[in-house]
mmCIF file of C-alpha atoms in Angstrom:
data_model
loop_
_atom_site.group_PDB
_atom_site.id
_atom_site.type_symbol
_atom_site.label_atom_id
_atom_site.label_comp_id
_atom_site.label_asym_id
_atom_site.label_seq_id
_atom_site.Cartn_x
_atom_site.Cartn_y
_atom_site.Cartn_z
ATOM 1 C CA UNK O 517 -34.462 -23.457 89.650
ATOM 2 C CA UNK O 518 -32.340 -24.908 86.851
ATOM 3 C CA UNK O 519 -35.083 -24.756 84.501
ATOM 4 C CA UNK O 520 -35.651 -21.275 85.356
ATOM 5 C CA UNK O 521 -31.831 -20.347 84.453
ATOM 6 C CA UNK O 522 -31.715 -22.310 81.039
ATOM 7 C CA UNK O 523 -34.880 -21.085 79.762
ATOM 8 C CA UNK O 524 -33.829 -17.641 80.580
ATOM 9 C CA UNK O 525 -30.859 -18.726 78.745
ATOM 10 C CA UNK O 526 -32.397 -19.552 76.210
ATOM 11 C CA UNK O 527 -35.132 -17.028 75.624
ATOM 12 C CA UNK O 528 -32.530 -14.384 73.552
ATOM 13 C CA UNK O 529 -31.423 -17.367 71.405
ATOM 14 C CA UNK O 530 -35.002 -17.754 70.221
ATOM 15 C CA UNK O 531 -36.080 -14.307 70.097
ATOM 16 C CA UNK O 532 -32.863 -13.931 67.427
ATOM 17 C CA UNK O 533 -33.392 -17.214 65.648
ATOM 18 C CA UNK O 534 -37.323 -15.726 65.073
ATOM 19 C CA UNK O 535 -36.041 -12.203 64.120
ATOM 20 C CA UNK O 536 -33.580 -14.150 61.653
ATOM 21 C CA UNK O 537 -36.578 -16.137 60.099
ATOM 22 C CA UNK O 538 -38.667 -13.052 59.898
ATOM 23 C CA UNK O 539 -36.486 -11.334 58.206
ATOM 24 C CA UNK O 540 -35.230 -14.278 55.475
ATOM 25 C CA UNK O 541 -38.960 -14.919 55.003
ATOM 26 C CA UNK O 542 -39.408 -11.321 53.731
ATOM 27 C CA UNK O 543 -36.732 -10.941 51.666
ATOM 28 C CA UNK O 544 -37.941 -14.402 50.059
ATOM 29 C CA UNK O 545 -41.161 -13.106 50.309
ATOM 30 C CA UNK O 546 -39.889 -9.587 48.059
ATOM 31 C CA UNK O 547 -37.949 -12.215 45.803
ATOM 32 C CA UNK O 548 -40.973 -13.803 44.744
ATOM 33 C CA UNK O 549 -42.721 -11.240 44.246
ATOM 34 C CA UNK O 550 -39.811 -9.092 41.860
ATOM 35 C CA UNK O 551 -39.188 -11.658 39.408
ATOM 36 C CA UNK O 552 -35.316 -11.424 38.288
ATOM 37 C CA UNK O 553 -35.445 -10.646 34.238
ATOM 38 C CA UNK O 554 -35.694 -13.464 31.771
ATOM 39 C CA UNK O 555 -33.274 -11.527 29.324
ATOM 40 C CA UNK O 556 -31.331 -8.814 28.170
ATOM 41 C CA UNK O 557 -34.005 -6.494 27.062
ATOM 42 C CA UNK O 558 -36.350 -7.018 30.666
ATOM 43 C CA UNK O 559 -32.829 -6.299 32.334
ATOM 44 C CA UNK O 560 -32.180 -3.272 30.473
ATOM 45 C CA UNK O 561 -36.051 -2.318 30.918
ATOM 46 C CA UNK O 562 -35.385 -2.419 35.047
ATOM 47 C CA UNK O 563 -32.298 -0.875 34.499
ATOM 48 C CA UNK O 564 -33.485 2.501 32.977
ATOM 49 C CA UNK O 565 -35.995 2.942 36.213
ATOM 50 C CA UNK O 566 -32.721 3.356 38.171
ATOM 51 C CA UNK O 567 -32.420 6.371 40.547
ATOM 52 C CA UNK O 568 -29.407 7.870 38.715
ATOM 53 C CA UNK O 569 -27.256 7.676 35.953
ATOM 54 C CA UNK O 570 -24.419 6.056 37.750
ATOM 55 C CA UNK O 571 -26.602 3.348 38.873
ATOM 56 C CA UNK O 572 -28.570 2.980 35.175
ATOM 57 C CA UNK O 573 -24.836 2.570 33.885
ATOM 58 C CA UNK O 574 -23.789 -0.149 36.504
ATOM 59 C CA UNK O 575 -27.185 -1.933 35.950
ATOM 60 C CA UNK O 576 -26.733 -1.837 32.193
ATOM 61 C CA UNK O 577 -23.501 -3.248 32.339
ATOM 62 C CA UNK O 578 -24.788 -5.997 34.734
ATOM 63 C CA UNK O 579 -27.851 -6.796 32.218
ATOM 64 C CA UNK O 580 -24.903 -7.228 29.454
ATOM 65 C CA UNK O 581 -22.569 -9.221 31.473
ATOM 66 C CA UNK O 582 -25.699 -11.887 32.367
ATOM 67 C CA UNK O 583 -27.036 -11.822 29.021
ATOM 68 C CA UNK O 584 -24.689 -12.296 25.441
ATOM 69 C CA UNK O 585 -28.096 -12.932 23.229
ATOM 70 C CA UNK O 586 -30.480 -10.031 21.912
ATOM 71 C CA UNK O 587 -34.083 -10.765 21.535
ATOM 72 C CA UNK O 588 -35.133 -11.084 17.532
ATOM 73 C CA UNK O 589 -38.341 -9.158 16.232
ATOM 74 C CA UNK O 590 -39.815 -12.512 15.063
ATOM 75 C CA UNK O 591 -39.092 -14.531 18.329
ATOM 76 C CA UNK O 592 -35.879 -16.461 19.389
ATOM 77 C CA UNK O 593 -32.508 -14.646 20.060
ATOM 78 C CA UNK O 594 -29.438 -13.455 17.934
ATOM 79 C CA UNK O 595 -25.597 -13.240 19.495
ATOM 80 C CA UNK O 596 -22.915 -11.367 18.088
ATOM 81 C CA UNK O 597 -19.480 -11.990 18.089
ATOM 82 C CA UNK O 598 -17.549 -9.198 17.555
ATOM 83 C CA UNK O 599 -14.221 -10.833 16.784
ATOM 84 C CA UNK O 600 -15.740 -12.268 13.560
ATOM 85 C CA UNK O 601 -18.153 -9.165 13.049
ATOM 86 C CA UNK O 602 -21.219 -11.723 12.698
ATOM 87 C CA UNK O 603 -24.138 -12.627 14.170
ATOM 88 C CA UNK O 604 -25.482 -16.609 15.269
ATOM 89 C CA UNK O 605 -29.620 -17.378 15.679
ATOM 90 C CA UNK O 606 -29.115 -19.022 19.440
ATOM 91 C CA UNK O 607 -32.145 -20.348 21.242
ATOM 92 C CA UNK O 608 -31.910 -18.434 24.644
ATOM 93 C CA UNK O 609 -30.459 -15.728 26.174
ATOM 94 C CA UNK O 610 -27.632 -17.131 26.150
ATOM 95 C CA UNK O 611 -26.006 -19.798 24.193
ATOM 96 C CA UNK O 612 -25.997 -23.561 24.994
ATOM 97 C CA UNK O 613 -22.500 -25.411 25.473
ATOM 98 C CA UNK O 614 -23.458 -26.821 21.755
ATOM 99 C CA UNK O 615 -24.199 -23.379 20.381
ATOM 100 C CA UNK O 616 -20.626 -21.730 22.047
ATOM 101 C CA UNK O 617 -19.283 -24.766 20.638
ATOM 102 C CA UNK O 618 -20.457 -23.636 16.683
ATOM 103 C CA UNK O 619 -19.365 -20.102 17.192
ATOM 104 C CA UNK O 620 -15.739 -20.678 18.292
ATOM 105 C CA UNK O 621 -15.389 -23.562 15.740
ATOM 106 C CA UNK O 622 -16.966 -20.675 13.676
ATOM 107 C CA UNK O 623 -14.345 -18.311 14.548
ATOM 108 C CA UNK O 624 -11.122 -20.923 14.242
ATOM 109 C CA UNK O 625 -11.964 -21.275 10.751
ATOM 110 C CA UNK O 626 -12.569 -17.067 10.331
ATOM 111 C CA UNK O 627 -8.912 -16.982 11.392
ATOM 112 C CA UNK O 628 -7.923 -19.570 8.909
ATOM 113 C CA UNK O 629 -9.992 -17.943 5.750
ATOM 114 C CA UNK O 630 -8.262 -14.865 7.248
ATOM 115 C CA UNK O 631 -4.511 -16.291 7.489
ATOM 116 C CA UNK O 632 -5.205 -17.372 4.113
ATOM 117 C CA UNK O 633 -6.362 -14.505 2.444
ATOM 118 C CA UNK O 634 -3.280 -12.383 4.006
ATOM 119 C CA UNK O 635 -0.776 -14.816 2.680
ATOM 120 C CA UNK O 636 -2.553 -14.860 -1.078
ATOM 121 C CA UNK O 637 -2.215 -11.061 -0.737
ATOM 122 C CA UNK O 638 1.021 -11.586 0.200
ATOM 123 C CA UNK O 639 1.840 -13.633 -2.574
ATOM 124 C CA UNK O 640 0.274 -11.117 -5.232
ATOM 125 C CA UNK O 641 2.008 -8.113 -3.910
ATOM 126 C CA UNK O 642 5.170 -9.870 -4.042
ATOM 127 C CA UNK O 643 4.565 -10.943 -7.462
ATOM 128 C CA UNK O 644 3.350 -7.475 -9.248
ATOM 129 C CA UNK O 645 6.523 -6.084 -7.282
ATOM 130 C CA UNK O 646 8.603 -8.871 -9.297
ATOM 131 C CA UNK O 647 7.165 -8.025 -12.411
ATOM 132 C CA UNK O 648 7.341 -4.306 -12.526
ATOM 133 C CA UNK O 649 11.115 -5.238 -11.329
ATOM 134 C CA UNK O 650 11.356 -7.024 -14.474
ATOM 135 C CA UNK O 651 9.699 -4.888 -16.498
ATOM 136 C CA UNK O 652 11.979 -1.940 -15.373
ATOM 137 C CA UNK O 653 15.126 -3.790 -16.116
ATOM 138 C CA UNK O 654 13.731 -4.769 -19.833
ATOM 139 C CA UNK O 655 13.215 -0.947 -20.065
ATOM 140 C CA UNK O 656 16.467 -0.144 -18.724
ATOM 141 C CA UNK O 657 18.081 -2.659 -21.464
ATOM 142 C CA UNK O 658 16.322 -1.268 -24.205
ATOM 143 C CA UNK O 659 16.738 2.147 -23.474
ATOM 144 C CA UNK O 660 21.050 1.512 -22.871
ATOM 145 C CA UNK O 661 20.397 -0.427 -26.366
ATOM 146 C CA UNK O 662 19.281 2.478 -28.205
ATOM 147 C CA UNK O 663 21.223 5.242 -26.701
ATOM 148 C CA UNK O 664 24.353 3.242 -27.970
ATOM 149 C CA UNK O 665 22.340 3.102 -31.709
ATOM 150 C CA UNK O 666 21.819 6.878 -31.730
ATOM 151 C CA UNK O 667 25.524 7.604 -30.558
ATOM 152 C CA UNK O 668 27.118 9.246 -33.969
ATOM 153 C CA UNK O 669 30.231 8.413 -35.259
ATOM 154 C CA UNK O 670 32.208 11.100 -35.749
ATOM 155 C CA UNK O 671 33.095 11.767 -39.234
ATOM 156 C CA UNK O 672 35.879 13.642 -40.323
ATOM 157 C CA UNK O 673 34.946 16.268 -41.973
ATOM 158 C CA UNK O 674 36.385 16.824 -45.752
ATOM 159 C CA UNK O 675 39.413 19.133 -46.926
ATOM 160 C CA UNK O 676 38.705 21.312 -49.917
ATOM 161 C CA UNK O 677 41.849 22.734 -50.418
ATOM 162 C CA UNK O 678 41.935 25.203 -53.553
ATOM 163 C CA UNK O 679 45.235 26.271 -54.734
ATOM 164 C CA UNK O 680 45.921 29.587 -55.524
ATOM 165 C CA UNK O 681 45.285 30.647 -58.780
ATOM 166 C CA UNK O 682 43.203 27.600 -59.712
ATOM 167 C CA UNK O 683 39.977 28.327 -61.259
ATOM 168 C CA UNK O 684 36.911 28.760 -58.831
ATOM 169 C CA UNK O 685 33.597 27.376 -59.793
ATOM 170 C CA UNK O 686 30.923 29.892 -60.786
ATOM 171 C CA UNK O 687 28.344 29.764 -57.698
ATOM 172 C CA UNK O 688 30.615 28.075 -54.922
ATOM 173 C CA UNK O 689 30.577 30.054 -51.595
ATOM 174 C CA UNK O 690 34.577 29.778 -51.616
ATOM 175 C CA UNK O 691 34.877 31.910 -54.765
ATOM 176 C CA UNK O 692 32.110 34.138 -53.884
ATOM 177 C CA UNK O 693 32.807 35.526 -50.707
ATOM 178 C CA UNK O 694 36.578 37.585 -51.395
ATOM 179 C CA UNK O 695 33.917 39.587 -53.806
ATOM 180 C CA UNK O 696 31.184 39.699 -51.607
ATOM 181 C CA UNK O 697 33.422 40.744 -48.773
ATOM 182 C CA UNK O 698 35.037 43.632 -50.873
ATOM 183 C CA UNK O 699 31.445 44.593 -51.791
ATOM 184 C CA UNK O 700 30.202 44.673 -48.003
ATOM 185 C CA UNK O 701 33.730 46.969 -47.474
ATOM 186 C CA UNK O 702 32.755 49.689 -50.426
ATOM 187 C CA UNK O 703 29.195 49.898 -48.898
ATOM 188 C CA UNK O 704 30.348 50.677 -45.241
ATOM 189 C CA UNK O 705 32.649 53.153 -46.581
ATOM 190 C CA UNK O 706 29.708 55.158 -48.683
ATOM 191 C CA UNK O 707 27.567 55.586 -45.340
ATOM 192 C CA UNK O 708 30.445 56.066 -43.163
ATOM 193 C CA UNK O 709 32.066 59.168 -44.398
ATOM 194 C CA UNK O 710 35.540 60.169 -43.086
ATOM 195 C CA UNK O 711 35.898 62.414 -40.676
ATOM 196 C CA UNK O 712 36.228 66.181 -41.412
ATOM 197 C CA UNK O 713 40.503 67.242 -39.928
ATOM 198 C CA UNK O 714 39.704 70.353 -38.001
ATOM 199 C CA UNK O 715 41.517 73.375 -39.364
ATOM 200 C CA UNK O 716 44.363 74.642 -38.756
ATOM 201 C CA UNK O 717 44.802 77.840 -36.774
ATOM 202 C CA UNK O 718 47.353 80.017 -37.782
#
């Protein structure tokens, strides 16, 4: 009777333990036979026979997060590294310790060439801004040099004084004008004839 009771016991245990291996066996089974993709483009190839677009996107950005290389036209695989804005020949789909190894090394010295160049640029831009100081201060002297050259002295300016009655020389504006000036007078007074008085009434 007690081998009646604990193989009834045990009957469910088995029919779930068989179920389980059933249905790991299958999903093994559809494992096998859908090979997982060797590389980004296979990946991206499954990923565009998605259903819809939201599940093309998520399985695009799964095929880029498992694989950093790019399959080259002639065979082996390129990787690019944005930071640097270059590209490395790796051998996989993704690179080897050794090969992530080259790139960063690759990128420490980018940021040193890059360091460098900024401080020579630096350097040059503080230099031409030196010299065109310089060269606007030598202006500036020369220019305060000259205007102090070209500033007249004032001269002070002759007396001619002529006496009365002393003889004037023939030509000189001093003698001429009292008879030019008396001239000028006579000629106003032909084209400007006096008024006629209004006569008287009576």
């Amino acid at each position: 009777m007690s081998d009646v009771v604990a193989s009834r016991r045990a009957a469910p245990l088995l029919i779930a333990a068989a179920g389980f291996f059933l249905l790991t066996w299958s999903h093994a089974h559809a494992q096998w036979w859908k090979r997982a993709p060797v590389d980004f483009e296979e990946c991206a190839d499954a990923a565009e026979k998605s259903a819809t677009k939201a599940e093309k996107t998520a399985a695009l950005a799964d095929c880029n997060a498992k694989f950093a290389g790019r399959r080259k036209a002639g065979g082996g695989y390129t990787y690019y590294d944005f930071l640097q804005d270059r590209t490395f020949d790796i051998a996989g789909p993704n690179p080897t310790p050794d090969e992530q190894k080259k790139i960063d090394e690759s990128y420490t010295a980018y940021l040193a060439n890059q360091r460098r160049s900024n401080e020579a640029a630096q350097a040059t831009a503080r230099q031409q801004r030196e010299q065109q100081e310089q060269q606007v201060q030598q202006l500036q002297r020369v220019a305060l040099r000259t205007e102090v050259e070209r500033v007249p002295v004032p001269v002070e300016r002759p007396k001619v004084l002529r006496q009365k009655g002393a003889p004037c020389t023939k030509g000189s504006f001093s003698c001429e004008w009292p008879r030019l000036s008396e001239g000028l007078s006579e000629f106003k007074k032909l084209f400007s004839p006096t008024p006629s008085k209004p006569a008287k009434k009576g």
